[in-house]
mmCIF file of C-alpha atoms in Angstrom:
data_model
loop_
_atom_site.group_PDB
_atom_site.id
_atom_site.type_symbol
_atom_site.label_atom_id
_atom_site.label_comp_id
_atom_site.label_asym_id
_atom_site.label_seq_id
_atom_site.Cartn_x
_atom_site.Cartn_y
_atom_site.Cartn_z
ATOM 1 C CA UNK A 6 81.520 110.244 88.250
ATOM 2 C CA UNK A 7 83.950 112.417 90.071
ATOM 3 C CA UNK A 8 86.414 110.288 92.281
ATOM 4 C CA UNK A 9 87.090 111.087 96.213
ATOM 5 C CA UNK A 10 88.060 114.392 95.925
ATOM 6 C CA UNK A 11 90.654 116.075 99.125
ATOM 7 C CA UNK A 12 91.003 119.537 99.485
ATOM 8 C CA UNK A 13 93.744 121.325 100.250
ATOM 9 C CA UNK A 14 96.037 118.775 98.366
ATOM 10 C CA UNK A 15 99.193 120.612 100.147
ATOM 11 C CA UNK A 16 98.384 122.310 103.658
ATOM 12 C CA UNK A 17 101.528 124.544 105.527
ATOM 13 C CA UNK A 18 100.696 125.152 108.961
ATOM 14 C CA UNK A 19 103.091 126.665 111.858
ATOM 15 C CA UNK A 20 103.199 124.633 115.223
ATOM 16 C CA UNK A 21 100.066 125.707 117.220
ATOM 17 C CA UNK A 22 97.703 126.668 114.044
ATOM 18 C CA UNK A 23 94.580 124.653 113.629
ATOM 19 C CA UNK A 24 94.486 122.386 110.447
ATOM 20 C CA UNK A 25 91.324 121.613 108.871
ATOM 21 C CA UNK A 26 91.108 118.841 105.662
ATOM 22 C CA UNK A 27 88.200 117.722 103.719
ATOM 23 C CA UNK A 28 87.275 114.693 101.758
ATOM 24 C CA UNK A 29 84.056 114.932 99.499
ATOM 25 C CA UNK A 30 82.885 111.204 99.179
ATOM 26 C CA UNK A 31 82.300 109.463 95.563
ATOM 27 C CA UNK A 32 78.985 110.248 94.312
ATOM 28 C CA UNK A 33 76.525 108.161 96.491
ATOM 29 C CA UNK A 34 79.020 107.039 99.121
ATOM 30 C CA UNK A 35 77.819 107.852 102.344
ATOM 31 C CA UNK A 36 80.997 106.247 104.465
ATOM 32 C CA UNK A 37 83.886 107.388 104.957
ATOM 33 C CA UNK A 38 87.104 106.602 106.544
ATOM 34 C CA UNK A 39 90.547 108.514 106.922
ATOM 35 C CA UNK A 40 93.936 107.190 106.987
ATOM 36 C CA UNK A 41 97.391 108.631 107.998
ATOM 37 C CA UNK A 42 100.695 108.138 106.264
ATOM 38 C CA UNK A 43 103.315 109.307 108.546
ATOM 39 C CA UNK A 44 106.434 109.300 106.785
ATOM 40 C CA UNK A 45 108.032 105.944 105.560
ATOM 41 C CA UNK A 46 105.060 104.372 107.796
ATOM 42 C CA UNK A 47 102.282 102.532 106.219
ATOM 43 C CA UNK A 48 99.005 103.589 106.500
ATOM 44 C CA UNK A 49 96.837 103.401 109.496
ATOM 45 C CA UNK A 50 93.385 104.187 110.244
ATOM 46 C CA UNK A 51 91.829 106.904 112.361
ATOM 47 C CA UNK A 52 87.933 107.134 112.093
ATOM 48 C CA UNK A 53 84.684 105.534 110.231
ATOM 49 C CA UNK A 54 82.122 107.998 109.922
ATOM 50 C CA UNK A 55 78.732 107.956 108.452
ATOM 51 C CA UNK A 56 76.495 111.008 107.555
ATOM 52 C CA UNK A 57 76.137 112.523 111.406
ATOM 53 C CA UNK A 58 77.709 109.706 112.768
ATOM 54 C CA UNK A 59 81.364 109.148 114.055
ATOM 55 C CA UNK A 60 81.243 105.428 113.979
ATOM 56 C CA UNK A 61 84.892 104.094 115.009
ATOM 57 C CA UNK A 62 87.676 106.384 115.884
ATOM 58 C CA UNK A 63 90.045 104.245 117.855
ATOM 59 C CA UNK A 64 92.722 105.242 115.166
ATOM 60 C CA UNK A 65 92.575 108.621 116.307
ATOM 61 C CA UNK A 66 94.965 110.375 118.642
ATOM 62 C CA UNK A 67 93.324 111.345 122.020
ATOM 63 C CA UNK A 68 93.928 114.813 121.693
ATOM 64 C CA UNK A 69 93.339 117.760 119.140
ATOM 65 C CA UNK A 70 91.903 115.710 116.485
ATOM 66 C CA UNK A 71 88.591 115.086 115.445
ATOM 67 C CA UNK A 72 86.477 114.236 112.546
ATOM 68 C CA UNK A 73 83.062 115.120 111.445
ATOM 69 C CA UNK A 74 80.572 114.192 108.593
ATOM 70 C CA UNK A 75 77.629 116.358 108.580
ATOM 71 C CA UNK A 76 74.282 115.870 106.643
ATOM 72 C CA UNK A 77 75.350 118.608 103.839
ATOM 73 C CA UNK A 78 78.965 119.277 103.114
ATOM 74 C CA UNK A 79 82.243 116.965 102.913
ATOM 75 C CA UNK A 80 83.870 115.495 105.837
ATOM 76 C CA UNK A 81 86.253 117.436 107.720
ATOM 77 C CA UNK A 82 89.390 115.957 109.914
ATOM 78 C CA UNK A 83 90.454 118.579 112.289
ATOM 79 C CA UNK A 84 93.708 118.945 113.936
ATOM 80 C CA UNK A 85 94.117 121.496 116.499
ATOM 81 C CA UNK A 86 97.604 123.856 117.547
ATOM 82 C CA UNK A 87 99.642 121.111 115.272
ATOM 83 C CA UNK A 88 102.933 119.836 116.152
ATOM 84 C CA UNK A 89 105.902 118.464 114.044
ATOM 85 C CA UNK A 90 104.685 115.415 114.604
ATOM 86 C CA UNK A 91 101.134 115.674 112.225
ATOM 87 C CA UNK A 92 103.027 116.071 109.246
ATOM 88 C CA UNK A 93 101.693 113.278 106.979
ATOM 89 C CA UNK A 94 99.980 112.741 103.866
ATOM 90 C CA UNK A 95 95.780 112.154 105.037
ATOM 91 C CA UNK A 96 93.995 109.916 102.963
ATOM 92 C CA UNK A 97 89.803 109.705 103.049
ATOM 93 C CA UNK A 98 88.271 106.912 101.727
ATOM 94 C CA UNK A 99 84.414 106.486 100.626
ATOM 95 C CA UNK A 100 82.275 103.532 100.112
ATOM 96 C CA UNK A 101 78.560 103.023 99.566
ATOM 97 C CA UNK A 102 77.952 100.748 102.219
ATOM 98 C CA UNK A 103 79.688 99.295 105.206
ATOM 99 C CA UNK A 104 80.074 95.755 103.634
ATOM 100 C CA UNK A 105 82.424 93.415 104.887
ATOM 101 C CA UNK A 106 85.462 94.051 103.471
ATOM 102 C CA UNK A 107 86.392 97.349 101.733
ATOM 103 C CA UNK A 108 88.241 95.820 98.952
ATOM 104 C CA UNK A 109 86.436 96.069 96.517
ATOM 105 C CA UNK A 110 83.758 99.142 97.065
ATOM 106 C CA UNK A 111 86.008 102.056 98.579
ATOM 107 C CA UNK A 112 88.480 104.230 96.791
ATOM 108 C CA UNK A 113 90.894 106.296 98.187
ATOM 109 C CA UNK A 114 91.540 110.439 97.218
ATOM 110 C CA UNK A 115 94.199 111.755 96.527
ATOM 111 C CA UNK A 116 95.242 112.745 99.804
ATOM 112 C CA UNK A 117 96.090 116.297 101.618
ATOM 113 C CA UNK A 118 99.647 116.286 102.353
ATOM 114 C CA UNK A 119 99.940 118.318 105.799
ATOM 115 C CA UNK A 120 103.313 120.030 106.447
ATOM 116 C CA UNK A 121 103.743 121.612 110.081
ATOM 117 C CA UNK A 122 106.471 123.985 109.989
ATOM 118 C CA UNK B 7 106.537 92.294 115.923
ATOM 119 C CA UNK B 8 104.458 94.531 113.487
ATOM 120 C CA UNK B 9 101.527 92.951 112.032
ATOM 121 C CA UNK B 10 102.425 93.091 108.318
ATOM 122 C CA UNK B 11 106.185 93.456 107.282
ATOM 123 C CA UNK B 12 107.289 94.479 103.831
ATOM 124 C CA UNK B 13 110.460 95.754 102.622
ATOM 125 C CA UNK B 14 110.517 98.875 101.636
ATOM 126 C CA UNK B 15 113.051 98.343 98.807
ATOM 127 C CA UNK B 16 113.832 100.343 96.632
ATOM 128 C CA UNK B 17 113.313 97.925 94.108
ATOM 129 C CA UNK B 18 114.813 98.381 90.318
ATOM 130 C CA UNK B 19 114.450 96.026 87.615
ATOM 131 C CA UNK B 20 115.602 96.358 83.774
ATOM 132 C CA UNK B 21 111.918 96.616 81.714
ATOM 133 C CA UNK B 22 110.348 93.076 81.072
ATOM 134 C CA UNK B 23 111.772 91.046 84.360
ATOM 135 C CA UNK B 24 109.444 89.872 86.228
ATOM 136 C CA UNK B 25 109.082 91.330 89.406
ATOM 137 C CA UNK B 26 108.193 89.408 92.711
ATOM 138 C CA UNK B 27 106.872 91.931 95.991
ATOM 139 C CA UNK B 28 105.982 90.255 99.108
ATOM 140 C CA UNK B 29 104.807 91.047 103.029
ATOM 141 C CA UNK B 30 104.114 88.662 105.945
ATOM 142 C CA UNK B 31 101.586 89.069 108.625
ATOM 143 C CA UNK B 32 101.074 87.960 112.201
ATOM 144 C CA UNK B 33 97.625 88.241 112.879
ATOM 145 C CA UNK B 34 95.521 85.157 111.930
ATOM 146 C CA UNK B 35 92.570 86.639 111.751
ATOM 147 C CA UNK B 36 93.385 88.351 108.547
ATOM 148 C CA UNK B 37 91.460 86.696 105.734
ATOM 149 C CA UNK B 38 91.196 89.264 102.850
ATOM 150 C CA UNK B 39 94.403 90.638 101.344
ATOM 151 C CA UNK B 40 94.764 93.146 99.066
ATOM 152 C CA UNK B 41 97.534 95.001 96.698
ATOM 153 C CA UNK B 42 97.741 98.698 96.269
ATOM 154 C CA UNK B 43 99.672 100.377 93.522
ATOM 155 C CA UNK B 44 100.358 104.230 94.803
ATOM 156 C CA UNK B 45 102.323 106.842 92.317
ATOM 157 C CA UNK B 46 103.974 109.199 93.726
ATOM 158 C CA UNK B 47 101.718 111.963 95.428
ATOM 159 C CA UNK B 48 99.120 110.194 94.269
ATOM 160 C CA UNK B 49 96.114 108.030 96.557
ATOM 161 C CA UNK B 50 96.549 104.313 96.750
ATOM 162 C CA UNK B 51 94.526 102.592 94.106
ATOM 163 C CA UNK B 52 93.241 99.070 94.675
ATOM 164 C CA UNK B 53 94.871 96.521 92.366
ATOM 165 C CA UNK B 54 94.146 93.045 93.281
ATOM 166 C CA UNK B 55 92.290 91.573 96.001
ATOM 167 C CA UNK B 56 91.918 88.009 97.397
ATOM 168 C CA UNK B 57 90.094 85.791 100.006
ATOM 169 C CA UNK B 58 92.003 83.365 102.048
ATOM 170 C CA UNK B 59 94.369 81.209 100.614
ATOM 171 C CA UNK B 60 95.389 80.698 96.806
ATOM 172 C CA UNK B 61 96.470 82.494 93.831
ATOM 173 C CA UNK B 62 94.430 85.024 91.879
ATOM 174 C CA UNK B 63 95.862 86.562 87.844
ATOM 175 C CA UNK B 64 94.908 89.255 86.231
ATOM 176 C CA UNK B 65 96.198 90.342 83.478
ATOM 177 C CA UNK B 66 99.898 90.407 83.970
ATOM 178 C CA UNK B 67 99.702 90.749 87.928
ATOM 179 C CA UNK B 68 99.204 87.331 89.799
ATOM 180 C CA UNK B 69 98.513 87.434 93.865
ATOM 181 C CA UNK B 70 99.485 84.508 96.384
ATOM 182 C CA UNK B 71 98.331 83.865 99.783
ATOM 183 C CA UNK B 72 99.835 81.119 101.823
ATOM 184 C CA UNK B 73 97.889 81.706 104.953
ATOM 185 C CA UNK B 74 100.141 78.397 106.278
ATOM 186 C CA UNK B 75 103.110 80.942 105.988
ATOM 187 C CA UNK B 76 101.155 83.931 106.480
ATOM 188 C CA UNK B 77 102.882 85.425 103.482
ATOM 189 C CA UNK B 78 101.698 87.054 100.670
ATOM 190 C CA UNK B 79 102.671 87.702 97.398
ATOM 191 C CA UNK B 80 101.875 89.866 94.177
ATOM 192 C CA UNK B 81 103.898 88.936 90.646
ATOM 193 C CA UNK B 82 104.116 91.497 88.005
ATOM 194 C CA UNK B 83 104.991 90.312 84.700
ATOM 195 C CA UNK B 84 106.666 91.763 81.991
ATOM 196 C CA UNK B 85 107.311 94.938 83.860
ATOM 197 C CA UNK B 86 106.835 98.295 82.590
ATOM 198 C CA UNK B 87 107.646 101.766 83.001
ATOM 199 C CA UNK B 88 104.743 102.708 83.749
ATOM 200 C CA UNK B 89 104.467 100.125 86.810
ATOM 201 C CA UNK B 90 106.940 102.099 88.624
ATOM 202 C CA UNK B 91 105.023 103.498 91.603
ATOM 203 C CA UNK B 92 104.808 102.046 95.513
ATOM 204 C CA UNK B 93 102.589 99.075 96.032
ATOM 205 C CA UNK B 94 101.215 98.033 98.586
ATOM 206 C CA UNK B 95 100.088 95.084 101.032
ATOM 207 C CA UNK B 96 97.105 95.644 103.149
ATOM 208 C CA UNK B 97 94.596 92.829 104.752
ATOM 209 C CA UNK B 98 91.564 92.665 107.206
ATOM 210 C CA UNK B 99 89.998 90.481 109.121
ATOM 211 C CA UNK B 100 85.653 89.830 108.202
ATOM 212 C CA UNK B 101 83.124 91.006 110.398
ATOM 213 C CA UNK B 102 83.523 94.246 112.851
ATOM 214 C CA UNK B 103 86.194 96.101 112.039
ATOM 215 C CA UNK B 104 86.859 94.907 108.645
ATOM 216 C CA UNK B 105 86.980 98.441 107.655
ATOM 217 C CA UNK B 106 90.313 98.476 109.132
ATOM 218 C CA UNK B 107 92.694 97.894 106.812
ATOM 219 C CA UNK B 108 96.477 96.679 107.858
ATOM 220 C CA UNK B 109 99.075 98.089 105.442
ATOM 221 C CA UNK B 110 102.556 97.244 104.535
ATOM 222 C CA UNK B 111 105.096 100.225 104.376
ATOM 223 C CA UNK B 112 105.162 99.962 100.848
ATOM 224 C CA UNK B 113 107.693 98.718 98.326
ATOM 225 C CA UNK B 114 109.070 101.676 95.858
ATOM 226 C CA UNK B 115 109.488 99.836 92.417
ATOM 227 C CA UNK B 116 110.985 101.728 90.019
ATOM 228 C CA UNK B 117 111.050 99.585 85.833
ATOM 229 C CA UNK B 118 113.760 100.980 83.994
ATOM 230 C CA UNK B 119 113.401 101.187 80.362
#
């Protein structure tokens, strides 16, 4: 059972281009979540999606960024005409259900590292 | 006053010592708290997780909440190499929004043969 997998792992983008990332859930996870990890910063949330549904994204930065999960296809975090200031590592999580905690049901990928140059 | 503190170290320890990482928290509300080990360019990977108050082993790793304090600990025992990586704190309240985790920074361990 394949893990969360993010792709790109590495993404170079100059100020102004659009960056798009995408986290394919564990096999019969149908939430996810994604994290940022500015640089020596912890991590901090940004959105809770479902399939179709964008469920809580008070993490999320007013402007140019937005998340999606569609029915078919991995969930995509979208940042548009990037700034300095994105560069991060984005994490995606998955878990099966929305239970009370995540401890012990969601597992984190690998992560895209974003670099805005 | 952030809502979980932990020092970022670095942290380096001869092989075998035992190692002691900690954070404190603010918010009361927190009641699950959990350790993350994360190697480097690598995804945090859930290590321990416990409920409320009290201590929790496993294997050589032993977790402490003192929600009295609101401080939290995670114990590694005879360190290895191989535990060199960044861990972790993170915690959550129940209910809504418990799928909001609150990290730490991270502590960068580093076991030196």
């Amino acid at each position: 059972n394949a893990g969360v997998m993010q792709n790109p792992r590495h993404l170079v983008r100059r100020r102004g281009q659009e960056a798009r990332l995408r986290c394919s859930p564990m096999k019969g996870h149908s939430h996810v979540y994604w994290y940022r990890q500015l640089p020596e910063e912890g991590l901090k949330f940004m959105v809770y999606l479902q399939k179709e549904n964008i469920i809580d994204e008070s993490g999320m930065p007013k402007e140019r960024f937005s998340a999606e999960f569609p029915k078919e296809g991995p969930s995509i975090l979208r940042i548009q005409q990037v700034v300095r200031g994105d560069s991060a590592a984005y994490f995606c999580a998955s878990s099966p259900q929305r239970t009370e905690t995540m401890n012990t049901e969601a597992f984190f990928g690998q992560g895209t590292r974003l670099t805005v140059v | 006053q952030k809502e979980v503190e932990q020092d970022p170290g670095p942290l380096s320890v001869p092989e075998g010592a035992i190692v002691s990482l900690n954070c404190t928290y603010s918010n009361s509300a927190f009641q699950y708290f959990m350790w993350y080990r994360q190697y480097s360019r690598k995804g945090p990977e859930l290590l321990m997780y416990t409920y409320s108050s009290g201590n929790k082993e496993d294997g050589r790793f032993t977790a402490q909440v003192d929600k009295s304090s609101k401080y939290i600990s995670l114990f590694i025992r005879d360190s290895q190499p191989s535990d060199s990586a960044t861990y972790l704190c993170a915690m959550n309240p129940p209910g809504a929004g418990s799928y909001q985790l609150t990290f730490g920074k991270g502590t960068k361990l580093s076991v030196i043969p």
